XYZ file of C-alpha atoms in Angstrom:
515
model
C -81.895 33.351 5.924
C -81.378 33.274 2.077
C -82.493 29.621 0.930
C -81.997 28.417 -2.524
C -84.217 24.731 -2.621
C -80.837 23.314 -2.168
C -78.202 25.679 -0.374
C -77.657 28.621 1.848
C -77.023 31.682 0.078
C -74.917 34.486 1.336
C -74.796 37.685 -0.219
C -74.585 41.474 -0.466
C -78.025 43.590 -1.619
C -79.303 45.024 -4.393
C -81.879 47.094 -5.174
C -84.752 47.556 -6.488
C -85.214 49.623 -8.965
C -89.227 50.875 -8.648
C -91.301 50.870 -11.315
C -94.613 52.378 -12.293
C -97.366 50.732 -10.302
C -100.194 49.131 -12.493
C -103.706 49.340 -11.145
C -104.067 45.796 -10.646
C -101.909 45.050 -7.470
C -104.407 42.494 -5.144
C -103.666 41.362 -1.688
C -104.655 37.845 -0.700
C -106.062 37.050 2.495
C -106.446 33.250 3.596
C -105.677 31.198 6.860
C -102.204 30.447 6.541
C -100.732 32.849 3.776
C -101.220 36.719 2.677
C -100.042 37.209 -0.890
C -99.608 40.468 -3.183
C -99.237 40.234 -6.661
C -99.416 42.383 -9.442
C -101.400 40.535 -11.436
C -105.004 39.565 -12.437
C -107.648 39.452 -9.406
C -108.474 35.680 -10.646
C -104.972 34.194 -10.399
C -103.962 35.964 -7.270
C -107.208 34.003 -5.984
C -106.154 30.412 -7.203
C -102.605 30.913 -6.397
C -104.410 31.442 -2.935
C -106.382 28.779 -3.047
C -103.357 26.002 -4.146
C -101.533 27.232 -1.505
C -104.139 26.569 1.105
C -104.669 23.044 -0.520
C -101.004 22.459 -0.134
C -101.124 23.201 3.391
C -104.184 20.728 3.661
C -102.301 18.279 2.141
C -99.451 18.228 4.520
C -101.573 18.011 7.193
C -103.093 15.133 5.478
C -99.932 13.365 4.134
C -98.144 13.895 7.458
C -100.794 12.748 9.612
C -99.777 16.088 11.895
C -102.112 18.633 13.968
C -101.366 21.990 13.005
C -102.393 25.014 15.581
C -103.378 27.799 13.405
C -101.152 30.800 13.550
C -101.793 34.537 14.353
C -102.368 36.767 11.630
C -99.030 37.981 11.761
C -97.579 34.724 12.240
C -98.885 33.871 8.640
C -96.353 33.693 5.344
C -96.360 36.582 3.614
C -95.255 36.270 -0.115
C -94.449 38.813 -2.344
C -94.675 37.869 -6.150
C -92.013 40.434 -8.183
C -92.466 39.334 -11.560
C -89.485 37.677 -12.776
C -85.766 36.319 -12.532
C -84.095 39.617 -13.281
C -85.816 41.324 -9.729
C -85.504 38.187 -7.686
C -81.661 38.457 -8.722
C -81.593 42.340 -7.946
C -83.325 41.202 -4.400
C -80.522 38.567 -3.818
C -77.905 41.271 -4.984
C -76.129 39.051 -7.177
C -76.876 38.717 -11.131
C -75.449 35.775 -11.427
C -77.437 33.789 -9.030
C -79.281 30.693 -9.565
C -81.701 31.416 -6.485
C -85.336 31.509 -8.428
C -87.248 32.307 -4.804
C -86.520 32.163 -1.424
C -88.198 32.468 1.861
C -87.011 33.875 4.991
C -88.777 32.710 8.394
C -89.020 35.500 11.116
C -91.216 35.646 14.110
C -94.619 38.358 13.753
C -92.887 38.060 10.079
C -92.369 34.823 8.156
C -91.179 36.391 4.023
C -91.105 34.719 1.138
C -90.259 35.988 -3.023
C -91.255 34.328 -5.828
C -91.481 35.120 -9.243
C -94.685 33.865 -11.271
C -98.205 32.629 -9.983
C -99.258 31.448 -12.549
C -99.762 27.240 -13.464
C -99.264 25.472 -16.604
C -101.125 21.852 -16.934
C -101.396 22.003 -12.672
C -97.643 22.309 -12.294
C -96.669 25.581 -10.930
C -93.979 27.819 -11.563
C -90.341 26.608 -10.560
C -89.878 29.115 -7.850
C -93.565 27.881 -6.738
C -92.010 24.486 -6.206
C -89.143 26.637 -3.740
C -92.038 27.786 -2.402
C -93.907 24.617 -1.785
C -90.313 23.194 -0.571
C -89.180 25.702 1.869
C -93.360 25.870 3.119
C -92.673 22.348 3.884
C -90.211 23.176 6.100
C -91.801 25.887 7.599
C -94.705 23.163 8.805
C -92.817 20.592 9.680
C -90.884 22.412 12.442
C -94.148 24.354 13.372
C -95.962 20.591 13.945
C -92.647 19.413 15.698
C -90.194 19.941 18.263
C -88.405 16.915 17.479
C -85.199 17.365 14.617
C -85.609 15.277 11.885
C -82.195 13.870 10.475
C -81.011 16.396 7.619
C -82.353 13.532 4.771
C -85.485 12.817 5.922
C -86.135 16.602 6.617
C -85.020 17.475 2.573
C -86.379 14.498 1.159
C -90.035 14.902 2.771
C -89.187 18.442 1.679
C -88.984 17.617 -1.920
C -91.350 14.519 -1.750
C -94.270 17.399 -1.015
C -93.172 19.894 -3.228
C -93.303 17.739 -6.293
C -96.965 19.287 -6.289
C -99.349 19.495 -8.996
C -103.176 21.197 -8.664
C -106.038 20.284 -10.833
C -108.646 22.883 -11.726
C -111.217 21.287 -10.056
C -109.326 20.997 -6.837
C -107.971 17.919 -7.157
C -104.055 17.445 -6.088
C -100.910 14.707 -6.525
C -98.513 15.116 -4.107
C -95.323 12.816 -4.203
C -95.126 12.841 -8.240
C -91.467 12.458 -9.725
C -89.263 15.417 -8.904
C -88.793 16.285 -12.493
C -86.645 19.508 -11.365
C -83.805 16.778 -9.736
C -83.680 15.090 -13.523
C -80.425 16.991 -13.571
C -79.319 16.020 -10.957
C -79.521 12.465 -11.483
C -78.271 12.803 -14.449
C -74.665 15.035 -14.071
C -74.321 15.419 -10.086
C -71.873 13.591 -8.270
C -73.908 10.589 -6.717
C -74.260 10.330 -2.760
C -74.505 6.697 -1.614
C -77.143 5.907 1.101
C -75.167 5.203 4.118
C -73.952 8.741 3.497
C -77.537 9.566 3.652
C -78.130 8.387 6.982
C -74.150 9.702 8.489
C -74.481 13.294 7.719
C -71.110 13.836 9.007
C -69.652 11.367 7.015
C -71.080 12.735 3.812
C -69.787 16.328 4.825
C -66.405 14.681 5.379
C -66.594 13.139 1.703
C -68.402 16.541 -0.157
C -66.368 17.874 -3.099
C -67.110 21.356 -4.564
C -69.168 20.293 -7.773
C -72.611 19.590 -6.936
C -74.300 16.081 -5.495
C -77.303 14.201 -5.355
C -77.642 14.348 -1.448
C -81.024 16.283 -2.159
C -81.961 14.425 -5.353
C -81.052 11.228 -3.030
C -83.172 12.292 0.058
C -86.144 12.106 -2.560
C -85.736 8.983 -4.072
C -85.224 7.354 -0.392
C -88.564 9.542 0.952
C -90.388 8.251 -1.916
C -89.549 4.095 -1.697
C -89.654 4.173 1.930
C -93.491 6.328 1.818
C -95.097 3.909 -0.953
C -92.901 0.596 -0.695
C -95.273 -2.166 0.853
C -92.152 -4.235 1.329
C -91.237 -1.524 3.983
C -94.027 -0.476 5.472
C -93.349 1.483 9.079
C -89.938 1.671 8.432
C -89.340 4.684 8.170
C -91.627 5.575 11.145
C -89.419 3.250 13.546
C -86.599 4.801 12.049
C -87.458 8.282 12.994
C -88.869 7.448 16.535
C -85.726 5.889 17.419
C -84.005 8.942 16.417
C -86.470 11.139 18.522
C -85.776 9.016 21.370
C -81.905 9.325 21.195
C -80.565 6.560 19.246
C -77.673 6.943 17.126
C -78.844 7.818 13.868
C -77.063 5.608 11.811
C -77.623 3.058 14.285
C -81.369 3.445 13.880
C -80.743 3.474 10.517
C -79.449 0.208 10.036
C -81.924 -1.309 13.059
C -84.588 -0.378 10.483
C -83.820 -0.610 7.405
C -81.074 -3.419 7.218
C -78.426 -3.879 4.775
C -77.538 -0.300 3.413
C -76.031 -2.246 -0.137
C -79.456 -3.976 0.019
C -81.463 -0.720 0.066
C -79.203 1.234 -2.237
C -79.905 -1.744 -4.563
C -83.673 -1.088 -4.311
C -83.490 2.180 -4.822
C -81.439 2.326 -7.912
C -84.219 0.098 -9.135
C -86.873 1.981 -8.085
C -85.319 5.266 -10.039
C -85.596 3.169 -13.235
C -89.261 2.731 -12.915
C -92.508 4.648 -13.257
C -92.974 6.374 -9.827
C -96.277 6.157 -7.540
C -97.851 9.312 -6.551
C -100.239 10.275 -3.594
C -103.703 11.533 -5.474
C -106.093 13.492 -3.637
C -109.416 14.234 -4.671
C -111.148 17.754 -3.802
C -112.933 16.763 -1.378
C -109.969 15.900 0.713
C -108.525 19.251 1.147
C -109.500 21.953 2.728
C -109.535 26.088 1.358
C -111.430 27.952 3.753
C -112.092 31.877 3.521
C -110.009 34.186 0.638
C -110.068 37.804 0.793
C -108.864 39.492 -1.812
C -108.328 43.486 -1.698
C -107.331 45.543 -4.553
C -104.708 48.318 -2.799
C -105.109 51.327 -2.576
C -103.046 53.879 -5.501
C -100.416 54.612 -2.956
C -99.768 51.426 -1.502
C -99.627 49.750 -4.849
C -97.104 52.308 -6.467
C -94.959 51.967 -2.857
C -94.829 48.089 -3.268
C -91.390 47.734 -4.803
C -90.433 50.140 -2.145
C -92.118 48.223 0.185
C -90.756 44.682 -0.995
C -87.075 45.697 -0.403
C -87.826 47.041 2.504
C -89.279 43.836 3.658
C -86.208 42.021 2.192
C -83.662 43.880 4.071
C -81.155 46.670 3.470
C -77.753 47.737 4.725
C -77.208 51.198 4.934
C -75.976 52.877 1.710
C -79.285 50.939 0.360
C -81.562 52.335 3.469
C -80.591 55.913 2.212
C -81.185 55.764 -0.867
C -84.836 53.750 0.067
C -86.105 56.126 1.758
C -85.516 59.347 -0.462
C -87.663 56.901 -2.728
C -90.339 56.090 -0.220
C -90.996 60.082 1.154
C -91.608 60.916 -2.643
C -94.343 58.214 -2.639
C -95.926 59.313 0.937
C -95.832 63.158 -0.087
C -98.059 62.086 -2.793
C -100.598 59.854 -0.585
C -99.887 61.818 2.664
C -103.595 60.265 4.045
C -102.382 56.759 3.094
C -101.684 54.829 5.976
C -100.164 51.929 4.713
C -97.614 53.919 2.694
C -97.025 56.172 5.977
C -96.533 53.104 7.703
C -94.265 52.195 4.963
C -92.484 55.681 5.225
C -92.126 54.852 9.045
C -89.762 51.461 8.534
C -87.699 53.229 5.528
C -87.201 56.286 7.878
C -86.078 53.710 10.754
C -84.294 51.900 8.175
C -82.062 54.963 8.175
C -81.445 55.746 11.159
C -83.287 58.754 11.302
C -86.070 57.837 14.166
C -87.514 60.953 15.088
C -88.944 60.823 11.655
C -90.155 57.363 11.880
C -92.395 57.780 14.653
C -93.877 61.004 13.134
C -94.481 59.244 9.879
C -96.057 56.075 12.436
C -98.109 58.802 14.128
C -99.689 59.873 10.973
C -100.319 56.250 10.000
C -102.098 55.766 13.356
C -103.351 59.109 12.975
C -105.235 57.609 10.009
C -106.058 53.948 10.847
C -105.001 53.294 14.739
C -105.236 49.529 13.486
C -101.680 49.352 11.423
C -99.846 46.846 12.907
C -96.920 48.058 10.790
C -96.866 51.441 12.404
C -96.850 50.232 15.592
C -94.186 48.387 15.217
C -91.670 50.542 13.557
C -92.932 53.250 16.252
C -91.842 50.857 19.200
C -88.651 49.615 16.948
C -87.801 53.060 16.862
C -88.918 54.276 20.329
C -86.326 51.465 22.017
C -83.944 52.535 20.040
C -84.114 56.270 21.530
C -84.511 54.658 24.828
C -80.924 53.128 24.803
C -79.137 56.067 25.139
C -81.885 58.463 27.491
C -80.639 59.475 30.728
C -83.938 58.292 32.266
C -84.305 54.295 30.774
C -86.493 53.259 32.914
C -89.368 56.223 31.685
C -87.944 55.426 28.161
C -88.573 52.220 28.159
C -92.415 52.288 29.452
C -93.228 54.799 26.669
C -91.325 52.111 23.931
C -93.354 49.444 25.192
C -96.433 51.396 24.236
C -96.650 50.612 20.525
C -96.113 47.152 21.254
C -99.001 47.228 24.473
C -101.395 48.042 21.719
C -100.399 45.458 19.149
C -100.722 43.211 21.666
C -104.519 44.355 22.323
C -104.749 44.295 18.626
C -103.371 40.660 18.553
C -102.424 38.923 21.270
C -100.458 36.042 20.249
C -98.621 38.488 18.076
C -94.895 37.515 19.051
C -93.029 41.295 19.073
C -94.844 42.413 22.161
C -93.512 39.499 24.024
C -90.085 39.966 22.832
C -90.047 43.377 23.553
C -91.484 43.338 27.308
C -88.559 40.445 27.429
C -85.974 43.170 25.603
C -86.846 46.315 28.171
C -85.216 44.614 30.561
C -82.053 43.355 29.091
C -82.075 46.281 27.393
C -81.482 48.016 30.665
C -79.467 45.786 31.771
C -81.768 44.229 34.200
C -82.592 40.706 35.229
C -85.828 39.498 33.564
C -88.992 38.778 35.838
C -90.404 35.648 35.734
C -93.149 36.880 33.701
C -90.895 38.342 31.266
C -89.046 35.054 30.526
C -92.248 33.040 30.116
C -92.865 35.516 27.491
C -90.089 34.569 25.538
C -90.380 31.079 25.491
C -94.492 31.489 24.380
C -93.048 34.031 21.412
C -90.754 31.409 20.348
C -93.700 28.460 20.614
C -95.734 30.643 18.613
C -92.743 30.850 16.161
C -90.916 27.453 16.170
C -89.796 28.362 12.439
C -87.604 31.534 13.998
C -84.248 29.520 14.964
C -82.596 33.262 15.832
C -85.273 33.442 18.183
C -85.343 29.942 19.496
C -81.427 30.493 20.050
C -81.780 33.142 22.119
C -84.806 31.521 24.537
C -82.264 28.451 24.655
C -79.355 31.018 26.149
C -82.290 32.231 28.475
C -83.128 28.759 29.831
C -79.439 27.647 30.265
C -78.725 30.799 31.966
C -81.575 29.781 34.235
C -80.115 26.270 34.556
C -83.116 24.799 32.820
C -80.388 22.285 31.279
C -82.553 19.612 29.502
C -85.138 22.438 28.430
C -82.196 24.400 26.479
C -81.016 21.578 24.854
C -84.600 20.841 23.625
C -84.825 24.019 22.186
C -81.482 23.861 20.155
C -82.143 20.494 18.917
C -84.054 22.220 16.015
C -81.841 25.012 15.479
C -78.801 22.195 15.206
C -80.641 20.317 12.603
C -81.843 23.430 10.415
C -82.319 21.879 6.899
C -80.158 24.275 4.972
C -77.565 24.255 8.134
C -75.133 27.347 8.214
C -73.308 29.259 11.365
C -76.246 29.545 13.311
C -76.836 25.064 13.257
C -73.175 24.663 13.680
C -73.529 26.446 17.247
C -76.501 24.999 18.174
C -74.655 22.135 18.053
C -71.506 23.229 20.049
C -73.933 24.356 21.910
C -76.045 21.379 22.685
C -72.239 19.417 22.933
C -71.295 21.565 25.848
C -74.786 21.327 27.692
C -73.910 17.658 28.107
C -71.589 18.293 30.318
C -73.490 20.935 32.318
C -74.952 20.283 35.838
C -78.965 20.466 35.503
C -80.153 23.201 37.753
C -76.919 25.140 38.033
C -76.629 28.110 35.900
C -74.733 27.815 32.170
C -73.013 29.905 30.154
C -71.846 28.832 26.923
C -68.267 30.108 26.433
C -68.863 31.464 22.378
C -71.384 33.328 23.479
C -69.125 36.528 23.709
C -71.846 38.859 25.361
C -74.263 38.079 28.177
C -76.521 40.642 26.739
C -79.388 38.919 24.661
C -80.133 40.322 21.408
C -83.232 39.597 19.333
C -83.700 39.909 15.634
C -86.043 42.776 14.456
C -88.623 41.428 12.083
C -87.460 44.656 9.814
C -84.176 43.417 9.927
């Protein structure tokens, strides 16, 4: 998923066109994030550091516990330097998109431009960053949907972010990057705030202030004494089934009231939420200079990561075998070598470039994984699947010994069966839905565990698990069939087994985190 702070983006790739490594690519190792930047050792470690104090804020601000991921369940973020290669990443030169982050189970992505801050406030694709990291917490601390303005607004509300040298943050500060839209965008009154239907039903092309809006009415509603635990009753009715615009008006009264108050409150000097150092949290930062090899493969590696279709695979990995011939005891660029050479299609060499990467360092998660992508893939079409299959579950048998709540070894002992054309075990399907609790962020995964449990006739449970999916913040085709979804399981009979009629296969597919 391709996520300007404000819209879906879909479009073809582009790209990259690699450069001369420098010697001064870092990685950055903390709790939460892993970052690699080519740029100096000491902002690679406060861009590190802010983002862990972000993350300590939420928890703070939200008032949410927060079980602490895997290590490969972390964000990784790529910083590529400017506008020009985040454009050539997004495939169109004309795009607006500044960063953009892309949430995949064993495999959470994200592209920005610049780490660096000026007076506390970061970068502007930071603040996507910071916006779209909101996101990503808020449905890892919750199974519950928030309504699509509360979910942008406390979006934005965080990501207004500003870090002090000394440690010290202010969360909640004006949302100087919506001045423009205040200023020229078509304005988006509150009850169409609280009817997200109704305001899709009145959208016109140009742009509006639904986001800019979702702010403003975050803000008022967070620091207005006058409405204190509103908005809490408001959004625990909605958890418990009330109509939302209902709930709306329950709590908050008058909509020509509020929208009243809240033109007022634009007009004034906003409040923000100050926190002092000693109220977040950084915790441990590693930071590792890479090696020659995997520092001139990076912009290999980064569009890799991103994604490519095929003409771009093919021309990838030409690229990527000139970098491994000239680190051929390099693991991570093997490893590298290993997804550009599955990438292509050509997966007899990616499990003997994986093989020399484990070879080297039997600990490369990477390798392992593009070996067992790879390996299933051979096993589709072998005349003996069910010998196929127990050597392609291999790979992922060790990254599970490596990692155990790494999600891709419990998708994949859940995919050798399907893949065969079997019925799962028991087992099997409990793997799938701990994958998917491990990554609540991954809606293509959640989608497919909520097909599982309706297929089962675990009815309530299904719907449960779409509930998220249908109220995805940036929306698209994947919320709108959550929702059809969700509409038909209504009328299903709890315990009986369901199968949605769209669903035009009965064969379960699950996203590669390479794809």
């Amino acid at each position: 998923m391709l996520l300007r702070i404000c819209a879906s983006v879909v479009v073809a790739l582009g790209l990259i066109v690699a450069q001369p490594a420098k010697a001064d690519w870092y990685e950055a190792s903390s709790k939460h994030f892993v970052i690699y930047a080519d740029d100096r050792e000491k902002d690679v470690r406060r861009f590190a550091e802010n983002l862990e104090r972000f993350h300590s804020a939420l928890k703070l601000v939200t008032g949410r516990p927060y079980e602490e991921p895997s290590s490969s369940n972390r964000v990784t973020i790529y910083v590529v330097g400017s506008s020009r290669d985040i454009k050539r990443l997004v495939g169109d030169k004309r795009s607006s998109v500044a960063g953009f982050y892309i949430p995949r189970a064993g495999g959470s992505l994200a592209f920005v431009q610049d780490i660096k801050f000026k007076n506390g406030y970061p970068h502007f694709s930071t603040t996507v960053l910071l916006h779209e990291y909101a996101h990503h917490f808020l449905t890892s601390t919750s199974r519950y949907a928030l309504p699509q303005w509360m979910n942008e607004g406390a979006a934005e509300f965080v990501a207004a972010a500003s870090f002090e040298r000394d440690g010290g943050m202010y969360i909640g500060r004006a949302a100087q990057h919506r001045a423009g839209d205040f200023a020229y965008a078509e304005d988006v009154p509150v009850e169409q705030l609280f009817d997200y239907e109704l305001y899709l039903q009145n959208r016109s092309n140009r742009f509006d202030t639904f986001y800019a809006r979702s702010w403003l009415l975050f803000h008022y509603l967070f620091f207005s004494e006058e409405r204190t635990g509103q908005m809490t009753s408001y959004q625990l009715a909605v958890a418990n089934g009330a109509e939302p615009v209902a709930a709306a008006r329950e709590a908050f009264g008058d909509f020509d009231q509020l929208q009243r108050e809240l033109d007022r409150y634009l007009k004034n000097r906003v409040p923000t939420f100050v926190l002092s150092p000693d109220m977040t949290t950084v915790g441990e930062i590693t930071i590792r200079e890479l090696s020659n090899g995997e520092a001139e493969a990076m912009p290999l590696i980064i569009q890799s990561k991103r994604g490519v279709n095929e003409e771009q695979a093919a021309e990838l990995v030409v690229e990527v075998r000139e970098v491994a011939e000239g680190f051929p005891q390099d693991a991570a660029v093997l490893a590298a070598l290993a997804e550009a050479e599955y990438d292509s299609g050509n997966l007899d060499a990616a499990i003997a470039a994986a093989d020399r990467a484990l070879a080297i360092d039997p600990t490369q998660k990477n390798a392992l994984i593009q070996k067992g992508y790879a390996l299933f893939a051979k096993a589709d079409d072998a005349d003996d699947q069910d010998a196929a299959f127990e050597v392609a579950l291999e790979p992922f048998t060790k990254l599970n010994a490596l990692e155990n709540d790494h999600p891709l070894p419990l998708i994949y002992y859940y995919r050798s069966f399907i893949n065969r054309g079997e019925a799962p075990p028991e087992n099997a399907r409990l793997a799938m839905e701990h994958a998917s609790a491990l990554a609540p962020f991954d809606h293509s995964l959640a989608m497919n565990v909520a097909i599982m449990q309706a297929n089962e006739g675990k009815i309530a449970i299904a719907s449960r698990t779409l509930a998220p999916v249908a109220s995805a913040p940036h929306g698209g085709r994947r919320a709108d069939f959550a929702k059809q979804f969700r509409a038909a399981l209504a009328n299903a009979e709890e315990g009986k087994p369901f199968r949605f009629s769209s669903i035009r296969t009965e064969t379960v597919e699950v996203e590669d985190a390479s794809e």
